[in-house]
Coordinates of C-alpha atoms in Angstrom, one line a residue:
M1 CA -9.5 2.9 50.8
A2 CA -11.7 2.6 47.8
A3 CA -13.0 -0.6 46.4
T4 CA -12.7 -1.4 42.9
F5 CA -14.6 -3.6 40.7
F6 CA -12.4 -5.8 38.6
V7 CA -12.9 -8.7 36.4
S8 CA -10.3 -10.7 34.6
P9 CA -10.4 -10.3 30.8
P10 CA -11.4 -14.3 30.5
V11 CA -14.3 -13.8 32.7
L12 CA -15.1 -10.6 30.8
L13 CA -15.1 -12.5 27.4
T14 CA -17.3 -15.2 29.2
G15 CA -19.6 -12.5 30.1
F16 CA -19.8 -11.3 26.5
V17 CA -20.3 -14.8 25.2
L18 CA -23.1 -15.3 27.7
A19 CA -24.9 -12.1 26.7
G20 CA -24.8 -13.2 23.2
T21 CA -26.1 -16.6 23.9
I22 CA -29.0 -14.9 25.7
M23 CA -29.7 -12.8 22.8
A24 CA -29.5 -15.7 20.3
A25 CA -32.1 -17.7 22.8
V26 CA -34.6 -14.9 22.9
H27 CA -34.2 -14.4 19.1
H28 CA -35.2 -17.8 18.3
A29 CA -38.1 -17.4 20.9
E30 CA -39.2 -14.6 18.9
V31 CA -39.1 -16.5 15.8
I32 CA -41.3 -19.2 17.2
A33 CA -43.5 -16.5 18.8
H34 CA -43.9 -14.7 15.5
K35 CA -44.9 -18.0 13.9
V36 CA -47.7 -19.0 16.3
G37 CA -49.0 -15.3 16.6
E38 CA -50.7 -13.5 19.7
P39 CA -50.9 -14.2 22.6
L40 CA -49.1 -17.4 22.3
G41 CA -46.3 -15.6 20.7
T42 CA -45.7 -13.6 23.9
L43 CA -46.0 -16.4 26.0
V44 CA -43.3 -18.4 24.3
L45 CA -40.9 -15.7 24.9
A46 CA -41.9 -15.1 28.4
L47 CA -41.6 -18.8 29.0
A48 CA -37.9 -18.8 27.2
V49 CA -36.8 -15.8 29.5
T50 CA -38.2 -17.6 32.7
V51 CA -36.1 -20.8 31.7
L52 CA -33.0 -18.5 31.3
E53 CA -33.7 -16.9 34.6
V54 CA -34.3 -20.1 36.6
G55 CA -31.1 -21.7 35.2
L56 CA -29.1 -18.6 36.2
I57 CA -30.5 -18.6 39.8
V58 CA -30.2 -22.3 40.4
T59 CA -26.6 -22.3 39.1
L60 CA -25.5 -19.4 41.2
M61 CA -27.3 -20.7 44.2
L62 CA -25.3 -24.1 43.9
G63 CA -21.9 -22.2 43.0
S64 CA -22.0 -19.8 46.0
A65 CA -22.8 -21.0 49.4
E66 CA -22.6 -17.4 50.8
G67 CA -25.7 -15.4 49.9
A68 CA -27.5 -18.4 48.1
A69 CA -30.3 -18.0 50.5
T70 CA -31.3 -14.9 49.3
L71 CA -30.3 -14.9 45.7
A72 CA -33.7 -16.0 44.4
R73 CA -35.6 -13.5 46.3
D74 CA -33.1 -10.7 45.3
T75 CA -33.4 -11.8 41.7
V76 CA -37.5 -12.2 41.5
I77 CA -37.9 -8.7 43.1
A78 CA -35.4 -7.1 40.7
A79 CA -37.1 -8.9 37.8
V80 CA -40.6 -7.5 39.0
M81 CA -39.4 -3.9 39.5
I82 CA -37.4 -3.9 36.3
I83 CA -40.4 -5.1 34.6
L84 CA -43.3 -3.2 36.1
N85 CA -41.3 -0.1 36.6
L86 CA -38.3 0.4 34.0
L87 CA -40.0 -1.7 31.2
V88 CA -43.5 -0.5 31.4
G89 CA -42.2 3.2 32.3
L90 CA -40.0 3.2 29.1
C91 CA -42.9 1.9 27.0
L92 CA -45.5 4.1 28.2
L93 CA -43.1 7.2 28.1
I94 CA -41.5 6.8 24.5
G95 CA -44.9 5.5 23.2
G96 CA -46.6 8.6 24.6
L97 CA -43.7 10.8 23.2
R98 CA -44.5 9.4 19.6
H99 CA -48.3 9.0 19.7
R100 CA -49.2 11.1 22.6
E101 CA -51.8 8.7 23.9
Q102 CA -51.9 4.8 23.6
S103 CA -54.8 2.3 24.1
F104 CA -54.8 -1.2 25.1
R105 CA -57.6 -3.8 26.2
Q106 CA -58.0 -3.2 30.0
T107 CA -59.6 -6.6 30.7
G108 CA -56.5 -8.8 30.0
V109 CA -54.2 -6.4 31.8
S110 CA -56.5 -6.4 35.0
A111 CA -56.5 -10.0 34.9
A112 CA -52.7 -10.1 34.8
L113 CA -52.3 -7.5 37.4
A114 CA -54.6 -9.4 39.7
T115 CA -52.8 -12.8 39.4
L116 CA -49.5 -10.9 39.8
S117 CA -50.6 -9.1 43.1
A118 CA -51.5 -12.4 44.6
L119 CA -48.4 -14.3 43.5
T120 CA -46.0 -11.6 44.8
V121 CA -47.6 -10.8 48.0
L122 CA -47.7 -14.8 48.7
S123 CA -44.3 -15.4 47.7
L124 CA -42.3 -12.2 48.8
V125 CA -44.4 -10.5 51.7
L126 CA -46.4 -13.6 53.6
P127 CA -43.1 -15.3 54.7
N128 CA -42.1 -12.4 56.9
Y129 CA -45.3 -13.1 58.9
T130 CA -45.2 -17.0 59.5
I131 CA -43.9 -18.4 62.7
S132 CA -43.2 -22.0 61.8
E133 CA -39.6 -21.0 60.8
P134 CA -37.5 -18.1 62.1
G135 CA -36.7 -15.3 59.9
P136 CA -38.2 -14.3 56.6
A137 CA -38.5 -18.1 55.5
Y138 CA -41.1 -20.7 54.9
S139 CA -41.0 -24.2 56.4
T140 CA -40.7 -26.9 54.0
S141 CA -44.4 -27.8 54.1
Q142 CA -45.2 -24.1 53.5
L143 CA -42.9 -23.7 50.8
A144 CA -44.2 -26.6 49.0
F145 CA -47.7 -25.4 49.3
V146 CA -46.9 -21.7 48.1
A147 CA -45.1 -23.2 45.4
T148 CA -47.8 -25.4 44.2
V149 CA -50.5 -22.5 44.5
S150 CA -48.0 -20.4 42.4
L151 CA -48.1 -23.0 39.7
I152 CA -51.8 -23.3 40.0
L153 CA -52.3 -19.7 39.5
Y154 CA -49.9 -19.1 36.6
V155 CA -51.5 -22.2 34.8
T156 CA -54.9 -20.9 35.1
F157 CA -53.9 -17.4 33.8
V158 CA -52.2 -19.1 30.9
T159 CA -55.3 -21.1 30.1
V160 CA -57.5 -17.9 30.2
Q161 CA -54.7 -16.0 28.1
T162 CA -54.5 -18.6 25.4
V163 CA -57.7 -20.7 25.4
R164 CA -60.9 -19.5 27.3
H165 CA -60.6 -15.7 26.8
R166 CA -58.0 -15.2 24.4
E167 CA -59.4 -11.9 23.0
Y168 CA -58.7 -10.0 26.2
F169 CA -55.0 -10.0 25.3
L170 CA -55.2 -9.0 21.6
R171 CA -54.9 -5.4 20.4
P172 CA -58.4 -3.5 20.2
S173 CA -58.0 -3.3 16.4
S174 CA -57.1 -6.8 15.7
A175 CA -59.6 -8.4 18.3
K176 CA -62.5 -7.5 16.0
T177 CA -60.8 -9.4 13.0
I178 CA -60.3 -12.7 14.4
S179 CA -62.1 -15.6 12.7
S180 CA -64.2 -18.3 14.6
Q181 CA -61.3 -20.3 14.8
G182 CA -59.4 -17.8 16.6
E183 CA -56.9 -17.3 13.8
A184 CA -55.3 -13.8 13.9
E185 CA -52.9 -12.3 11.2
S186 CA -51.6 -15.7 10.2
A187 CA -52.1 -14.9 6.7
T188 CA -49.0 -12.5 6.9
D189 CA -47.0 -14.6 8.7
P190 CA -43.5 -15.0 6.9
I191 CA -42.0 -17.6 9.0
S192 CA -42.0 -21.1 7.6
S193 CA -42.5 -24.3 9.5
P194 CA -38.9 -25.5 8.8
Q195 CA -37.7 -22.3 9.9
A196 CA -39.8 -22.5 13.2
L197 CA -38.4 -26.1 14.0
V198 CA -34.8 -24.9 13.5
S199 CA -35.3 -22.1 15.8
A200 CA -36.8 -24.6 18.2
G201 CA -33.8 -26.7 18.3
L202 CA -31.3 -23.8 18.5
L203 CA -33.4 -22.4 21.4
V204 CA -33.0 -25.5 23.4
V205 CA -29.0 -25.5 22.6
S206 CA -29.0 -21.9 23.6
L207 CA -30.8 -22.4 26.8
G208 CA -28.4 -25.2 27.9
S209 CA -25.4 -22.9 26.8
V210 CA -26.5 -20.3 29.1
V211 CA -26.7 -22.4 32.3
L212 CA -23.2 -23.6 31.5
L213 CA -21.7 -20.1 31.1
A214 CA -23.6 -18.8 34.0
K215 CA -21.8 -21.8 36.1
A216 CA -18.5 -20.7 35.1
L217 CA -19.4 -17.1 36.0
S218 CA -20.8 -17.6 39.3
G219 CA -17.8 -17.5 41.4
P220 CA -16.2 -14.4 39.6
L221 CA -19.5 -12.3 39.9
D222 CA -19.6 -12.9 43.5
A223 CA -16.0 -11.8 43.9
A224 CA -16.2 -8.7 41.7
F225 CA -19.2 -7.4 43.6
E226 CA -17.5 -8.2 47.2
G227 CA -14.3 -6.4 45.9
A228 CA -16.3 -3.3 44.6
G229 CA -17.9 -3.3 48.1
L230 CA -21.3 -3.3 46.4
P231 CA -24.5 -4.9 48.1
R232 CA -25.1 -8.7 47.2
A233 CA -28.5 -7.8 46.2
L234 CA -27.1 -6.2 43.0
V235 CA -26.2 -9.8 41.9
G236 CA -29.9 -10.4 41.5
V237 CA -30.4 -7.1 39.6
T238 CA -27.6 -7.9 37.3
I239 CA -29.1 -11.5 36.6
A240 CA -32.5 -10.1 36.0
A241 CA -31.4 -7.2 33.7
L242 CA -29.0 -9.5 31.8
V243 CA -31.9 -11.8 31.1
L244 CA -34.7 -9.4 30.7
A245 CA -32.5 -6.9 28.3
P246 CA -33.8 -8.6 24.7
E247 CA -37.3 -8.7 25.8
G248 CA -37.3 -5.2 26.9
I249 CA -36.0 -4.2 23.5
A250 CA -38.8 -6.1 21.9
A251 CA -41.4 -4.4 24.1
T252 CA -40.1 -0.9 23.5
R253 CA -40.0 -1.5 19.8
A254 CA -43.7 -2.5 20.0
A255 CA -44.5 0.5 21.8
L256 CA -42.8 2.8 19.3
A257 CA -45.0 1.0 16.7
N258 CA -48.1 1.9 18.5
R259 CA -48.6 -1.9 19.9
L260 CA -48.8 -1.1 23.4
Q261 CA -50.9 -4.2 24.0
T262 CA -48.0 -6.4 22.7
S263 CA -45.6 -4.4 25.1
L264 CA -47.9 -5.2 28.0
N265 CA -48.4 -8.7 27.1
L266 CA -44.6 -9.2 27.1
A267 CA -44.1 -7.5 30.4
L268 CA -46.9 -8.7 32.3
G269 CA -46.4 -12.2 30.9
S270 CA -42.9 -12.3 31.9
A271 CA -43.7 -10.8 35.4
L272 CA -46.1 -13.6 36.1
A273 CA -43.7 -16.2 34.7
T274 CA -40.9 -15.1 36.9
I275 CA -43.1 -15.6 40.2
G276 CA -45.4 -18.4 38.9
L277 CA -42.3 -20.6 37.7
T278 CA -39.3 -19.4 39.3
I279 CA -40.5 -19.8 42.7
P280 CA -41.8 -23.4 42.2
A281 CA -38.5 -24.3 40.6
V282 CA -36.3 -22.8 43.3
A283 CA -38.4 -24.5 45.8
V284 CA -38.0 -28.0 44.3
V285 CA -34.2 -27.3 44.5
S286 CA -34.4 -26.2 47.9
I287 CA -36.3 -29.0 49.0
M288 CA -34.4 -31.8 47.1
I289 CA -30.9 -30.5 48.4
D290 CA -32.0 -29.1 51.6
L291 CA -30.8 -25.6 50.7
P292 CA -32.6 -23.0 52.7
I293 CA -34.0 -20.1 51.0
A294 CA -35.3 -16.8 52.4
L295 CA -38.0 -15.4 50.4
G296 CA -39.4 -12.6 52.6
L297 CA -38.6 -8.9 51.5
S298 CA -37.0 -6.4 54.0
A299 CA -39.6 -3.5 55.2
K300 CA -38.1 -1.2 52.4
G301 CA -38.8 -4.0 49.7
I302 CA -42.2 -4.3 50.9
V303 CA -43.1 -0.7 50.6
L304 CA -41.5 -0.4 47.1
L305 CA -43.2 -3.7 46.0
L306 CA -46.8 -2.7 47.2
L307 CA -46.2 1.1 45.8
T308 CA -45.4 -0.5 42.5
L309 CA -48.4 -2.9 42.3
L310 CA -50.7 0.1 43.4
V311 CA -49.2 2.5 40.8
T312 CA -49.4 -0.1 38.1
T313 CA -53.0 -0.9 39.1
Q314 CA -53.9 2.9 38.8
S315 CA -51.8 3.6 35.6
L316 CA -53.2 0.7 33.5
A317 CA -57.0 1.1 34.9
T318 CA -58.3 3.0 32.2
G319 CA -57.1 1.4 29.0
R320 CA -55.2 4.7 27.8
T321 CA -51.9 6.0 28.9
T322 CA -49.8 9.0 28.4
I323 CA -46.2 10.0 29.2
L324 CA -47.1 10.8 32.8
Q325 CA -47.7 7.2 33.8
G326 CA -44.4 6.3 32.2
M327 CA -42.7 9.0 34.3
V328 CA -44.0 7.9 37.5
H329 CA -42.9 4.3 36.8
L330 CA -39.4 5.3 35.9
V331 CA -39.0 7.5 38.9
I332 CA -40.1 4.6 41.2
F333 CA -37.4 2.3 39.5
G334 CA -34.7 5.1 40.1
V335 CA -35.7 5.1 43.9
Y336 CA -35.3 1.1 43.8
L337 CA -32.1 1.1 42.3
F338 CA -30.7 4.0 44.3
T339 CA -31.9 2.3 47.6
T340 CA -30.4 -1.0 46.7
I341 CA -27.0 0.6 46.2
V342 CA -27.4 2.9 49.1
P343 CA -29.5 1.1 51.6

C-alpha cells in the first residue's frame, strides 16, 4: 500500500506563515547589509540565516526525541550540499548563460574554501574515526574541543574578511576604488540610518517568531515524512532549503547582474557560518541537556562531501567561470538529492 504525504490545513497555514516570516527576516537582514556595504553586508545576511537554522535545528531536536541525534548532521550536510552545489551551480550557470564568462577575486574564495574544508572534515568526517564513543559520535570532551576550534576558525575567517584583508572579498572592479578608510560605494547607499535601525528591530522579532513557529511544526513535520515513507534525512534537507531559499534568490540575482563576487560571498559565507556557528551551538545544547548527537556521515555522505569540496576548489581555482562549472555542480546536487530519497 502506497504511503501518502499529508498535512492538515492548520499545519499547512503555519508552514506558510513560517516561510513568510523567514522571508521577512532575511529581507530586513538585506536592508542592514545594504546599509553597511560589502563585505560586511553578506556577513550580516549569513549570520541571520545561521541564527534561523540554529533555531530550527535546536527546536526540532527538543521536540522530536526520535531522530534528534542525527538532525543536526543531516541539516548541516544538506545546507553544505545546497550551498556548494545547488546555489553555486545555479549562479555559475545562469551567470554564464547571460555573460558567457564571469570573474571574481580568487584570493578570498580560496581562503573561504580552505577554512570550509577544515570545518567540514573536522565536524562531519572525523567522528567516524574516533574511538572514545561508539558510532559516529564524539565524546563530550571531543565535542567541546571541536566546537571550540570550529568557532575559532570561523571568527578568524570573519576577522580576515572584514578587517585585515577586506579587499580580498570585494569585486575586482570595486576593489580599486576603495578609499584609504576602507569605504566602498557608501555614497550611493539609499538606506537611511533610521530605516536600518527599524530593520534591525524587526529582524530580532522575525528571528524569534521563526523559532516559535518551528516548535509548532516539529511534530507534524516528522509525522508527515514518516507517513509518506520518506527518509528522515529529508527533514534536514527541508530545513536547510527553507532557510536558504531567500539567500539563494539574492545570490542568483547578483549573478544575473554580473556580480559573481557577491554571489560567492553569500554562498561561501553561509556555508562557513553553517558549520562554524551551528556545530558549536548544537554542541552546547547537547552538553547542557545531555542530548546525544551523531555528527559522522555515512560512507556515501563522505564520498559526496569530498567530491563537492574537490570540485568546488577546482571550479573556483582560476577566478573565472563558465556554464560548464555550473552544470557539474548541479549534477552533483542531483545525485545527492536522489540518493537521499533512494538510498
